[in-house]
Amino acid sequence: MASGILVFLEQRNGAIRKASLEALSEARRQANGKEVTALIVGENVKALSAVANKCKPTKILVVDNAQFANYSTEGYAAALTTAIKTVDPQYVFAANTSMAKDLMPRVAARHDAACVTDVSEIHVAGDRLEVVHPMYSGKTRGIFELKSNVSFITTRPNIFAVQEAENGHHAEIVDLPVTADKIRAKVTAIHASEGQKIELSEASVIVAGGRGIKGPENWNILENLCGTLGAALGASRAVVDAGWIDHQHQVGQTGKVVSPQLYIACGISGAIQHLAGMSSSKVIVAINKDAEAPIFKHATYGIVGDVFEVVPKLTEELKKHSG
Amino acid sequence: MKIAVCIKAVPDTETKINLAGDKSNIDFTGVRFLTSPYDEFAIEEALRLKEKNGGETMVFSMGGAECTDVLRDALARGVDNATHLSDPSFTNLDPLSTAKVLAAAIKDGGYDVILLGQQGVGGDNSQVPAMLAELLDLPQVTVIMKLEITGNTFKAEREIEGAHETVEGTLPVVLSAQKGLNEPRYPGIKGVMAARRKEIAVKNAEALGLAGTIGTDKAPLKLKEMALPPERPQGRVLEGDVDTQVKTLVELLKKEAQVI
C-alpha cells in the first residue's frame, strides 16, 4: 500500500534549490506521521544530504554517478522511477522549476498517474491531499483531487515556508544504484544567460519596468534599485515585445507567474495579462505617473509620480536604512 | 520530413474570467477562442522546418467546435492538413487523458518531429508535451528557444533558470515551443481563402481505438471545483511631495508590511 511522500530535490552545480527545500518542508507538514523521503540525483552530490537533512526527512536517497552529472529527461526519469519503486510513496513532490516541469509529467505518464503542476495550496482531505492550482494565470484557480496509487505534485516557489531544524536530526542516508539505459536527448552545453543573477520565479523581491521607463537605455535606474534590494529584474510584455529586454524577464501571461514578498512595478500601467502574473505577490508597490493606471487598484502602496525621480530617491532612502 | 503540430483552442488572453454556475469550469458565454499563444510558435517552427527540409505538416487539435477556427487558422498559415480529434468523451480532459488522445492520433503517422506549445494558456499545466513523449516512447526537449535539424539529428536550446541548455539527439523527437523560438507569421488573404476550401479530417474515440477508455470519469485527476482568487485588500496611494512619499514607503515596507 503506497504511503508517505517522496520529494525530488533539484540540484545544479552542487547546490539544492531553495524551492526544493520548500517542497520538502511542505511534505513534512503534510505527511501526517508518514515517511518523507528525499531524493538527490547528480554526480558528487552526497554532501548535499546534509542540507536536505535540516528539513528533517525520514530518509534520503542519493543517486550519484557520472550519468547524472547533467540533467537529462530520460536519465532523471529512470532515477525517479527507481526511487518510486523503492519507496512506494502515495505522493511525489518537487518544486515547480523548469527541471520538474520537464520530468514530473513524464514520470506521471509512466505510472498512469495524476499530476498537478504549480500548486499554490495543499490541504488534507480525509486520507488524501487536495491541491489548488492557479489557472488562467491566476485569474481563477482549480481545486483538484489526485486519486492514483502514486500522484505527482509540483509546488510553486516562494509560497511554502522552509522549515529547518539546526541539529538533532539524522535522516537515514541510502545510496540508490541506478543505471539509465536509454538517454536519447543529451545536454551537451549549458550557457548562463546574461544579466539576470536571481531567477524571477524564485526571487523574494522583484523590481519590474514597463513603457514608463521610456527606453532600454534606462534599465540602469531599476538595476540600481535591484542591487540595493537584492531583487530580480522583471518587465512587462510591452517592453519585451518592443525588444528592450530579453523574454526571460517577462512577467505575466506568456511570461512568468511570480509570487514574491515584494513586487515594485515601475512605469507599468497594469494590463490584465501582466496583473495575472504578479497579483499573488504579498506586497505590491506601484510607481506610475498616471493616477488612473489600473495597477493602482492592485497595489498595496502607490506613488503617483515620475519613475525617473521616484526610483533613484527610493534607492537612496533604502541605502540609508540598510547601511 | 513529416511534422505534426498539436494546438489548443483557448479563451482570448484578454478575457475577463467568470465562473460557470456550478463552478465546474469558467463561463464560456461570449468567450472568443484563439490558438494558445505558445502553439503559434510551434506552428511557425513546423512551417520553417518544411520550407527548409521539404515534407508535410499536419495539425491536430482536440476538443469541441472551438477547434475548427484554430485548425483553419493553422491551415491559412500554410500547414498542409488538419485533424480534429472530437468526441463527447474528450470534454474537459486532464493533461494525461489529453496526451493519450494525441498519442493515439500520432503514433502510427511516421512523424519525425512533433511540436507543441510549452503550455496551454488557461489550464497552465505544462504537462502534455512530456506526457506525450513518454506515451510515444520518444525523447523530448521542452521549452525550446532555438532549434536546428540536420539530417536526422536535432540540436535544441531550452530555457532553464538563468541559463540555456543545449540538448542533442536523433529524430523522431517531441518538442515544446517557448516564446522567442521564432516570430510567427500572420495568415495572408490567399492562405485564408485556400484554408476555407480545405477539408478538416475528424477522428472520434472509436476511430482512434479509444472507445470507452477516455473521459473525466476515468482519469485519476479530478477537478473538484473552480474558485476565484481572494480579492486583494484596498491599497493606498501615498501623500506628500516625492521625498515624503519615498520616506513613508520605506517606513511602511519595514514596519507595516515587514518585507524589507
PDB file of N, CA and C in Angstrom, chain A residues 12 17 73 97-98 102 105-106 110 112 115 117 130 133 135-141 143-145 147 182 184 186-191 193 199 241 247 250 254 272 279 281-282 298-302 313, chain B residues 13-15 26 38 100 122-125 127 131 133-134 137-138 140 142 158 160-169 178-179 220-222 224-227 229 232 235-238 243 245 254 256 260:
ATOM      1  N   ARG A  12      21.691  21.811  -8.940  1.00  0.00           N
ATOM      2  CA  ARG A  12      22.530  22.159 -10.089  1.00  0.00           C
ATOM      3  C   ARG A  12      23.799  22.762  -9.528  1.00  0.00           C
ATOM      4  N   ARG A  17      18.231  23.682  -4.763  1.00  0.00           N
ATOM      5  CA  ARG A  17      17.397  24.878  -4.910  1.00  0.00           C
ATOM      6  C   ARG A  17      16.607  25.127  -3.645  1.00  0.00           C
ATOM      7  N   THR A  73      16.167  14.260 -19.333  1.00  0.00           N
ATOM      8  CA  THR A  73      14.814  13.803 -19.003  1.00  0.00           C
ATOM      9  C   THR A  73      14.812  12.313 -18.714  1.00  0.00           C
ATOM     10  N   THR A  97       9.940  23.892 -11.087  1.00  0.00           N
ATOM     11  CA  THR A  97      11.023  24.551 -11.817  1.00  0.00           C
ATOM     12  C   THR A  97      11.044  23.985 -13.233  1.00  0.00           C
ATOM     13  N   SER A  98      11.910  24.528 -14.075  1.00  0.00           N
ATOM     14  CA  SER A  98      11.945  24.029 -15.450  1.00  0.00           C
ATOM     15  C   SER A  98      12.325  22.548 -15.482  1.00  0.00           C
ATOM     16  N   ASP A 102       9.697  19.421 -16.721  1.00  0.00           N
ATOM     17  CA  ASP A 102      10.132  18.520 -17.790  1.00  0.00           C
ATOM     18  C   ASP A 102      10.029  17.063 -17.339  1.00  0.00           C
ATOM     19  N   PRO A 105       5.786  15.338 -15.310  1.00  0.00           N
ATOM     20  CA  PRO A 105       4.706  14.821 -16.163  1.00  0.00           C
ATOM     21  C   PRO A 105       5.116  13.544 -16.890  1.00  0.00           C
ATOM     22  N   ARG A 106       6.390  13.472 -17.281  1.00  0.00           N
ATOM     23  CA  ARG A 106       6.872  12.275 -17.991  1.00  0.00           C
ATOM     24  C   ARG A 106       6.762  11.051 -17.078  1.00  0.00           C
ATOM     25  N   ARG A 110       4.244   7.658 -17.078  1.00  0.00           N
ATOM     26  CA  ARG A 110       4.793   6.298 -16.962  1.00  0.00           C
ATOM     27  C   ARG A 110       4.007   5.485 -15.931  1.00  0.00           C
ATOM     28  N   ASP A 112       0.816   6.118 -15.184  1.00  0.00           N
ATOM     29  CA  ASP A 112      -0.609   6.350 -15.469  1.00  0.00           C
ATOM     30  C   ASP A 112      -1.256   7.091 -14.297  1.00  0.00           C
ATOM     31  N   CYS A 115      -1.233  14.164 -12.016  1.00  0.00           N
ATOM     32  CA  CYS A 115      -0.141  15.117 -11.820  1.00  0.00           C
ATOM     33  C   CYS A 115      -0.720  16.527 -11.834  1.00  0.00           C
ATOM     34  N   THR A 117       0.744  20.487 -11.603  1.00  0.00           N
ATOM     35  CA  THR A 117       1.923  21.343 -11.541  1.00  0.00           C
ATOM     36  C   THR A 117       1.557  22.685 -10.901  1.00  0.00           C
ATOM     37  N   GLU A 130      -5.650  17.420  -1.177  1.00  0.00           N
ATOM     38  CA  GLU A 130      -6.352  18.212  -2.178  1.00  0.00           C
ATOM     39  C   GLU A 130      -5.452  19.395  -2.487  1.00  0.00           C
ATOM     40  N   HIS A 133      -4.445  24.737  -7.825  1.00  0.00           N
ATOM     41  CA  HIS A 133      -3.575  25.062  -8.968  1.00  0.00           C
ATOM     42  C   HIS A 133      -4.137  26.313  -9.645  1.00  0.00           C
ATOM     43  N   MET A 135      -5.128  28.892 -12.364  1.00  0.00           N
ATOM     44  CA  MET A 135      -5.388  28.734 -13.800  1.00  0.00           C
ATOM     45  C   MET A 135      -5.629  30.102 -14.412  1.00  0.00           C
ATOM     46  N   TYR A 136      -5.605  30.156 -15.725  1.00  0.00           N
ATOM     47  CA  TYR A 136      -5.757  31.437 -16.428  1.00  0.00           C
ATOM     48  C   TYR A 136      -4.839  32.484 -15.783  1.00  0.00           C
ATOM     49  N   SER A 137      -3.569  32.090 -15.597  1.00  0.00           N
ATOM     50  CA  SER A 137      -2.545  32.949 -14.978  1.00  0.00           C
ATOM     51  C   SER A 137      -3.003  33.540 -13.660  1.00  0.00           C
ATOM     52  N   GLY A 138      -3.733  32.776 -12.881  1.00  0.00           N
ATOM     53  CA  GLY A 138      -4.123  33.246 -11.556  1.00  0.00           C
ATOM     54  C   GLY A 138      -5.447  33.982 -11.526  1.00  0.00           C
ATOM     55  N   LYS A 139      -6.069  34.162 -12.696  1.00  0.00           N
ATOM     56  CA  LYS A 139      -7.381  34.817 -12.703  1.00  0.00           C
ATOM     57  C   LYS A 139      -8.426  33.908 -12.057  1.00  0.00           C
ATOM     58  N   THR A 140      -8.156  32.608 -12.059  1.00  0.00           N
ATOM     59  CA  THR A 140      -9.001  31.671 -11.320  1.00  0.00           C
ATOM     60  C   THR A 140      -8.120  30.521 -10.843  1.00  0.00           C
ATOM     61  N   ARG A 141      -8.680  29.648 -10.030  1.00  0.00           N
ATOM     62  CA  ARG A 141      -7.898  28.520  -9.527  1.00  0.00           C
ATOM     63  C   ARG A 141      -8.752  27.257  -9.516  1.00  0.00           C
ATOM     64  N   ILE A 143      -9.431  23.457  -7.809  1.00  0.00           N
ATOM     65  CA  ILE A 143      -9.168  22.620  -6.640  1.00  0.00           C
ATOM     66  C   ILE A 143      -9.252  21.173  -7.119  1.00  0.00           C
ATOM     67  N   PHE A 144      -8.147  20.428  -6.957  1.00  0.00           N
ATOM     68  CA  PHE A 144      -8.023  19.107  -7.578  1.00  0.00           C
ATOM     69  C   PHE A 144      -7.868  18.009  -6.533  1.00  0.00           C
ATOM     70  N   GLU A 145      -8.441  16.850  -6.863  1.00  0.00           N
ATOM     71  CA  GLU A 145      -8.215  15.626  -6.090  1.00  0.00           C
ATOM     72  C   GLU A 145      -7.356  14.697  -6.937  1.00  0.00           C
ATOM     73  N   LYS A 147      -6.189  10.913  -7.406  1.00  0.00           N
ATOM     74  CA  LYS A 147      -6.682   9.620  -6.929  1.00  0.00           C
ATOM     75  C   LYS A 147      -5.898   8.419  -7.435  1.00  0.00           C
ATOM     76  N   LYS A 182      18.872   4.350 -21.387  1.00  0.00           N
ATOM     77  CA  LYS A 182      18.429   4.991 -22.610  1.00  0.00           C
ATOM     78  C   LYS A 182      18.350   6.498 -22.398  1.00  0.00           C
ATOM     79  N   ARG A 184      18.310   9.427 -24.857  1.00  0.00           N
ATOM     80  CA  ARG A 184      18.344   9.752 -26.283  1.00  0.00           C
ATOM     81  C   ARG A 184      18.510  11.245 -26.553  1.00  0.00           C
ATOM     82  N   LYS A 186      20.473  14.365 -25.097  1.00  0.00           N
ATOM     83  CA  LYS A 186      21.566  14.651 -24.146  1.00  0.00           C
ATOM     84  C   LYS A 186      21.861  16.137 -24.065  1.00  0.00           C
ATOM     85  N   VAL A 187      22.097  16.629 -22.840  1.00  0.00           N
ATOM     86  CA  VAL A 187      22.542  18.008 -22.668  1.00  0.00           C
ATOM     87  C   VAL A 187      24.018  18.063 -23.047  1.00  0.00           C
ATOM     88  N   THR A 188      24.362  18.897 -24.037  1.00  0.00           N
ATOM     89  CA  THR A 188      25.749  18.969 -24.477  1.00  0.00           C
ATOM     90  C   THR A 188      26.417  20.282 -24.070  1.00  0.00           C
ATOM     91  N   ALA A 189      25.628  21.259 -23.639  1.00  0.00           N
ATOM     92  CA  ALA A 189      26.206  22.532 -23.178  1.00  0.00           C
ATOM     93  C   ALA A 189      25.182  23.274 -22.342  1.00  0.00           C
ATOM     94  N   ILE A 190      25.691  24.079 -21.407  1.00  0.00           N
ATOM     95  CA  ILE A 190      24.821  24.969 -20.627  1.00  0.00           C
ATOM     96  C   ILE A 190      25.438  26.370 -20.675  1.00  0.00           C
ATOM     97  N   HIS A 191      24.665  27.333 -21.146  1.00  0.00           N
ATOM     98  CA  HIS A 191      25.159  28.712 -21.233  1.00  0.00           C
ATOM     99  C   HIS A 191      24.384  29.588 -20.259  1.00  0.00           C
ATOM    100  N   SER A 193      22.629  32.748 -18.881  1.00  0.00           N
ATOM    101  CA  SER A 193      22.042  33.917 -19.532  1.00  0.00           C
ATOM    102  C   SER A 193      22.731  35.161 -19.019  1.00  0.00           C
ATOM    103  N   GLU A 199      16.855  34.251 -10.231  1.00  0.00           N
ATOM    104  CA  GLU A 199      15.754  33.751 -11.044  1.00  0.00           C
ATOM    105  C   GLU A 199      14.442  34.407 -10.613  1.00  0.00           C
ATOM    106  N   ASP A 241       8.209  42.824 -25.987  1.00  0.00           N
ATOM    107  CA  ASP A 241       7.849  42.802 -27.414  1.00  0.00           C
ATOM    108  C   ASP A 241       8.536  43.931 -28.179  1.00  0.00           C
ATOM    109  N   HIS A 247      13.156  38.046 -23.153  1.00  0.00           N
ATOM    110  CA  HIS A 247      11.895  37.441 -22.689  1.00  0.00           C
ATOM    111  C   HIS A 247      11.999  36.793 -21.316  1.00  0.00           C
ATOM    112  N   GLN A 250      10.159  38.583 -18.635  1.00  0.00           N
ATOM    113  CA  GLN A 250       8.738  38.939 -18.746  1.00  0.00           C
ATOM    114  C   GLN A 250       7.874  38.311 -17.656  1.00  0.00           C
ATOM    115  N   THR A 254       2.053  34.478 -20.918  1.00  0.00           N
ATOM    116  CA  THR A 254       3.144  34.284 -21.885  1.00  0.00           C
ATOM    117  C   THR A 254       4.510  34.696 -21.325  1.00  0.00           C
ATOM    118  N   ILE A 272      -4.240  43.539 -18.012  1.00  0.00           N
ATOM    119  CA  ILE A 272      -4.817  42.364 -17.348  1.00  0.00           C
ATOM    120  C   ILE A 272      -3.853  41.182 -17.396  1.00  0.00           C
ATOM    121  N   SER A 279      -0.190  39.248  -9.370  1.00  0.00           N
ATOM    122  CA  SER A 279      -1.131  39.717  -8.352  1.00  0.00           C
ATOM    123  C   SER A 279      -1.153  38.841  -7.104  1.00  0.00           C
ATOM    124  N   SER A 281       1.584  38.381  -5.474  1.00  0.00           N
ATOM    125  CA  SER A 281       2.702  38.886  -4.671  1.00  0.00           C
ATOM    126  C   SER A 281       2.160  39.359  -3.319  1.00  0.00           C
ATOM    127  N   LYS A 282       2.973  39.224  -2.255  1.00  0.00           N
ATOM    128  CA  LYS A 282       2.481  39.603  -0.930  1.00  0.00           C
ATOM    129  C   LYS A 282       2.227  41.116  -0.867  1.00  0.00           C
ATOM    130  N   HIS A 298      -4.476  47.449  -7.652  1.00  0.00           N
ATOM    131  CA  HIS A 298      -3.931  46.191  -7.124  1.00  0.00           C
ATOM    132  C   HIS A 298      -2.760  46.429  -6.172  1.00  0.00           C
ATOM    133  N   ALA A 299      -2.318  47.685  -6.091  1.00  0.00           N
ATOM    134  CA  ALA A 299      -1.116  47.981  -5.314  1.00  0.00           C
ATOM    135  C   ALA A 299      -1.434  48.115  -3.831  1.00  0.00           C
ATOM    136  N   THR A 300      -0.544  47.578  -2.987  1.00  0.00           N
ATOM    137  CA  THR A 300      -0.646  47.795  -1.549  1.00  0.00           C
ATOM    138  C   THR A 300      -0.315  49.255  -1.263  1.00  0.00           C
ATOM    139  N   TYR A 301       0.771  49.745  -1.863  1.00  0.00           N
ATOM    140  CA  TYR A 301       1.180  51.141  -1.732  1.00  0.00           C
ATOM    141  C   TYR A 301       1.427  51.725  -3.114  1.00  0.00           C
ATOM    142  N   GLY A 302       0.899  52.911  -3.347  1.00  0.00           N
ATOM    143  CA  GLY A 302       1.092  53.539  -4.645  1.00  0.00           C
ATOM    144  C   GLY A 302       1.750  54.898  -4.518  1.00  0.00           C
ATOM    145  N   LYS A 313      15.411  58.207  -5.819  1.00  0.00           N
ATOM    146  CA  LYS A 313      15.256  58.634  -4.417  1.00  0.00           C
ATOM    147  C   LYS A 313      14.953  57.447  -3.513  1.00  0.00           C
TER     148      LYS A 313
ATOM    149  N   THR B  13      -6.619  35.758 -24.300  1.00  0.00           N
ATOM    150  CA  THR B  13      -5.951  36.062 -23.017  1.00  0.00           C
ATOM    151  C   THR B  13      -6.474  37.344 -22.363  1.00  0.00           C
ATOM    152  N   GLU B  14      -7.180  38.180 -23.110  1.00  0.00           N
ATOM    153  CA  GLU B  14      -7.734  39.409 -22.517  1.00  0.00           C
ATOM    154  C   GLU B  14      -9.096  39.175 -21.863  1.00  0.00           C
ATOM    155  N   THR B  15      -9.579  37.911 -21.947  1.00  0.00           N
ATOM    156  CA  THR B  15     -10.918  37.607 -21.425  1.00  0.00           C
ATOM    157  C   THR B  15     -11.023  37.879 -19.923  1.00  0.00           C
ATOM    158  N   ILE B  26     -14.929  27.640 -16.252  1.00  0.00           N
ATOM    159  CA  ILE B  26     -15.221  29.061 -16.403  1.00  0.00           C
ATOM    160  C   ILE B  26     -16.476  29.201 -17.272  1.00  0.00           C
ATOM    161  N   TYR B  38       1.506  29.985 -27.205  1.00  0.00           N
ATOM    162  CA  TYR B  38       2.736  29.209 -27.394  1.00  0.00           C
ATOM    163  C   TYR B  38       2.626  28.268 -28.598  1.00  0.00           C
ATOM    164  N   LYS B 100      -3.040  11.081 -24.048  1.00  0.00           N
ATOM    165  CA  LYS B 100      -3.415   9.751 -24.577  1.00  0.00           C
ATOM    166  C   LYS B 100      -4.142   9.886 -25.915  1.00  0.00           C
ATOM    167  N   GLY B 122      -4.366  29.036 -19.955  1.00  0.00           N
ATOM    168  CA  GLY B 122      -5.653  28.786 -19.307  1.00  0.00           C
ATOM    169  C   GLY B 122      -5.516  27.662 -18.300  1.00  0.00           C
ATOM    170  N   GLY B 123      -5.326  26.429 -18.804  1.00  0.00           N
ATOM    171  CA  GLY B 123      -5.078  25.302 -17.901  1.00  0.00           C
ATOM    172  C   GLY B 123      -3.736  25.456 -17.205  1.00  0.00           C
ATOM    173  N   ASP B 124      -2.781  26.074 -17.901  1.00  0.00           N
ATOM    174  CA  ASP B 124      -1.464  26.397 -17.337  1.00  0.00           C
ATOM    175  C   ASP B 124      -0.782  25.182 -16.704  1.00  0.00           C
ATOM    176  N   ASN B 125      -0.855  24.045 -17.353  1.00  0.00           N
ATOM    177  CA  ASN B 125      -0.296  22.824 -16.768  1.00  0.00           C
ATOM    178  C   ASN B 125       1.135  22.533 -17.201  1.00  0.00           C
ATOM    179  N   GLN B 127       2.128  20.142 -19.082  1.00  0.00           N
ATOM    180  CA  GLN B 127       2.335  18.708 -18.870  1.00  0.00           C
ATOM    181  C   GLN B 127       2.246  17.877 -20.149  1.00  0.00           C
ATOM    182  N   MET B 131       4.253  14.250 -21.334  1.00  0.00           N
ATOM    183  CA  MET B 131       3.426  13.041 -21.239  1.00  0.00           C
ATOM    184  C   MET B 131       3.302  12.369 -22.608  1.00  0.00           C
ATOM    185  N   ALA B 133       5.451  12.542 -25.067  1.00  0.00           N
ATOM    186  CA  ALA B 133       6.745  11.922 -25.383  1.00  0.00           C
ATOM    187  C   ALA B 133       6.867  10.568 -24.689  1.00  0.00           C
ATOM    188  N   GLU B 134       6.439  10.508 -23.433  1.00  0.00           N
ATOM    189  CA  GLU B 134       6.503   9.235 -22.693  1.00  0.00           C
ATOM    190  C   GLU B 134       5.598   8.189 -23.339  1.00  0.00           C
ATOM    191  N   ASP B 137       7.035   6.907 -26.371  1.00  0.00           N
ATOM    192  CA  ASP B 137       8.397   6.415 -26.143  1.00  0.00           C
ATOM    193  C   ASP B 137       9.407   7.139 -27.040  1.00  0.00           C
ATOM    194  N   LEU B 138       9.350   8.489 -26.994  1.00  0.00           N
ATOM    195  CA  LEU B 138      10.283   9.310 -27.766  1.00  0.00           C
ATOM    196  C   LEU B 138      11.051  10.237 -26.828  1.00  0.00           C
ATOM    197  N   GLN B 140      12.395  13.941 -25.609  1.00  0.00           N
ATOM    198  CA  GLN B 140      11.690  15.222 -25.570  1.00  0.00           C
ATOM    199  C   GLN B 140      12.666  16.340 -25.278  1.00  0.00           C
ATOM    200  N   THR B 142      11.717  20.217 -23.894  1.00  0.00           N
ATOM    201  CA  THR B 142      10.617  21.140 -23.622  1.00  0.00           C
ATOM    202  C   THR B 142      11.145  22.567 -23.503  1.00  0.00           C
ATOM    203  N   ARG B 158      17.008  24.832 -24.716  1.00  0.00           N
ATOM    204  CA  ARG B 158      15.846  25.028 -23.860  1.00  0.00           C
ATOM    205  C   ARG B 158      16.150  26.041 -22.772  1.00  0.00           C
ATOM    206  N   ILE B 160      16.197  27.365 -19.129  1.00  0.00           N
ATOM    207  CA  ILE B 160      16.105  26.956 -17.726  1.00  0.00           C
ATOM    208  C   ILE B 160      16.376  28.193 -16.878  1.00  0.00           C
ATOM    209  N   GLU B 161      16.325  28.074 -15.557  1.00  0.00           N
ATOM    210  CA  GLU B 161      16.527  29.222 -14.687  1.00  0.00           C
ATOM    211  C   GLU B 161      17.914  29.824 -14.901  1.00  0.00           C
ATOM    212  N   GLY B 162      17.960  31.031 -15.419  1.00  0.00           N
ATOM    213  CA  GLY B 162      19.214  31.760 -15.565  1.00  0.00           C
ATOM    214  C   GLY B 162      20.179  31.198 -16.596  1.00  0.00           C
ATOM    215  N   ALA B 163      19.736  30.288 -17.450  1.00  0.00           N
ATOM    216  CA  ALA B 163      20.648  29.691 -18.434  1.00  0.00           C
ATOM    217  C   ALA B 163      19.864  29.033 -19.568  1.00  0.00           C
ATOM    218  N   HIS B 164      20.605  28.664 -20.603  1.00  0.00           N
ATOM    219  CA  HIS B 164      20.047  27.866 -21.688  1.00  0.00           C
ATOM    220  C   HIS B 164      20.816  26.556 -21.750  1.00  0.00           C
ATOM    221  N   GLU B 165      20.077  25.465 -21.942  1.00  0.00           N
ATOM    222  CA  GLU B 165      20.697  24.153 -22.098  1.00  0.00           C
ATOM    223  C   GLU B 165      20.647  23.774 -23.566  1.00  0.00           C
ATOM    224  N   THR B 166      21.749  23.277 -24.103  1.00  0.00           N
ATOM    225  CA  THR B 166      21.726  22.712 -25.452  1.00  0.00           C
ATOM    226  C   THR B 166      21.487  21.215 -25.328  1.00  0.00           C
ATOM    227  N   VAL B 167      20.489  20.723 -26.043  1.00  0.00           N
ATOM    228  CA  VAL B 167      20.131  19.308 -25.969  1.00  0.00           C
ATOM    229  C   VAL B 167      20.197  18.727 -27.385  1.00  0.00           C
ATOM    230  N   GLU B 168      20.884  17.592 -27.517  1.00  0.00           N
ATOM    231  CA  GLU B 168      21.048  16.992 -28.845  1.00  0.00           C
ATOM    232  C   GLU B 168      20.595  15.539 -28.862  1.00  0.00           C
ATOM    233  N   GLY B 169      20.184  15.094 -30.031  1.00  0.00           N
ATOM    234  CA  GLY B 169      19.770  13.707 -30.183  1.00  0.00           C
ATOM    235  C   GLY B 169      19.334  13.416 -31.604  1.00  0.00           C
ATOM    236  N   GLN B 178       8.766  27.619 -26.731  1.00  0.00           N
ATOM    237  CA  GLN B 178       8.694  28.770 -25.829  1.00  0.00           C
ATOM    238  C   GLN B 178       8.667  30.043 -26.678  1.00  0.00           C
ATOM    239  N   LYS B 179       8.109  31.098 -26.132  1.00  0.00           N
ATOM    240  CA  LYS B 179       8.176  32.409 -26.785  1.00  0.00           C
ATOM    241  C   LYS B 179       9.639  32.743 -27.052  1.00  0.00           C
ATOM    242  N   PRO B 220      -7.577   9.662 -13.069  1.00  0.00           N
ATOM    243  CA  PRO B 220      -7.330   9.721 -11.623  1.00  0.00           C
ATOM    244  C   PRO B 220      -7.239  11.147 -11.082  1.00  0.00           C
ATOM    245  N   LEU B 221      -7.213  12.124 -11.987  1.00  0.00           N
ATOM    246  CA  LEU B 221      -7.161  13.522 -11.551  1.00  0.00           C
ATOM    247  C   LEU B 221      -8.551  14.128 -11.722  1.00  0.00           C
ATOM    248  N   LYS B 222      -9.109  14.653 -10.631  1.00  0.00           N
ATOM    249  CA  LYS B 222     -10.466  15.231 -10.678  1.00  0.00           C
ATOM    250  C   LYS B 222     -10.426  16.706 -10.320  1.00  0.00           C
ATOM    251  N   LYS B 224     -12.322  19.268  -8.611  1.00  0.00           N
ATOM    252  CA  LYS B 224     -13.454  19.292  -7.684  1.00  0.00           C
ATOM    253  C   LYS B 224     -14.307  20.520  -7.972  1.00  0.00           C
ATOM    254  N   GLU B 225     -13.656  21.669  -7.981  1.00  0.00           N
ATOM    255  CA  GLU B 225     -14.353  22.896  -8.372  1.00  0.00           C
ATOM    256  C   GLU B 225     -13.351  23.990  -8.679  1.00  0.00           C
ATOM    257  N   MET B 226     -13.850  25.045  -9.293  1.00  0.00           N
ATOM    258  CA  MET B 226     -13.005  26.201  -9.542  1.00  0.00           C
ATOM    259  C   MET B 226     -13.430  27.328  -8.612  1.00  0.00           C
ATOM    260  N   ALA B 227     -12.492  28.207  -8.303  1.00  0.00           N
ATOM    261  CA  ALA B 227     -12.795  29.323  -7.401  1.00  0.00           C
ATOM    262  C   ALA B 227     -12.041  30.541  -7.883  1.00  0.00           C
ATOM    263  N   PRO B 229      -9.744  33.836  -7.168  1.00  0.00           N
ATOM    264  CA  PRO B 229      -8.759  34.104  -6.104  1.00  0.00           C
ATOM    265  C   PRO B 229      -9.317  35.136  -5.123  1.00  0.00           C
ATOM    266  N   ARG B 232      -7.708  41.280  -3.382  1.00  0.00           N
ATOM    267  CA  ARG B 232      -6.673  41.978  -2.621  1.00  0.00           C
ATOM    268  C   ARG B 232      -7.320  43.104  -1.852  1.00  0.00           C
ATOM    269  N   GLY B 235      -5.595  49.061  -1.468  1.00  0.00           N
ATOM    270  CA  GLY B 235      -4.308  49.645  -1.114  1.00  0.00           C
ATOM    271  C   GLY B 235      -4.436  51.142  -0.885  1.00  0.00           C
ATOM    272  N   ARG B 236      -3.292  51.799  -0.704  1.00  0.00           N
ATOM    273  CA  ARG B 236      -3.376  53.251  -0.560  1.00  0.00           C
ATOM    274  C   ARG B 236      -2.300  53.977  -1.351  1.00  0.00           C
ATOM    275  N   VAL B 237      -2.698  55.144  -1.830  1.00  0.00           N
ATOM    276  CA  VAL B 237      -1.771  55.993  -2.558  1.00  0.00           C
ATOM    277  C   VAL B 237      -1.159  56.959  -1.546  1.00  0.00           C
ATOM    278  N   LEU B 238       0.173  57.054  -1.552  1.00  0.00           N
ATOM    279  CA  LEU B 238       0.860  57.855  -0.540  1.00  0.00           C
ATOM    280  C   LEU B 238       0.797  59.343  -0.876  1.00  0.00           C
ATOM    281  N   ASP B 243       9.853  63.349  -1.739  1.00  0.00           N
ATOM    282  CA  ASP B 243      10.711  62.950  -0.617  1.00  0.00           C
ATOM    283  C   ASP B 243       9.892  62.317   0.503  1.00  0.00           C
ATOM    284  N   GLN B 245       6.877  60.939   0.210  1.00  0.00           N
ATOM    285  CA  GLN B 245       6.310  59.667  -0.274  1.00  0.00           C
ATOM    286  C   GLN B 245       7.324  58.539  -0.155  1.00  0.00           C
ATOM    287  N   LYS B 254       9.094  48.513   5.879  1.00  0.00           N
ATOM    288  CA  LYS B 254       9.840  47.950   7.013  1.00  0.00           C
ATOM    289  C   LYS B 254       8.908  47.562   8.157  1.00  0.00           C
ATOM    290  N   GLU B 256       5.213  48.115   8.627  1.00  0.00           N
ATOM    291  CA  GLU B 256       3.857  47.571   8.456  1.00  0.00           C
ATOM    292  C   GLU B 256       3.888  46.253   7.677  1.00  0.00           C
ATOM    293  N   ILE B 260      11.058  44.194   3.986  1.00  0.00           N
ATOM    294  CA  ILE B 260      12.481  44.510   3.760  1.00  0.00           C
ATOM    295  C   ILE B 260      13.201  44.612   5.104  1.00  0.00           C
TER     296      ILE B 260
END
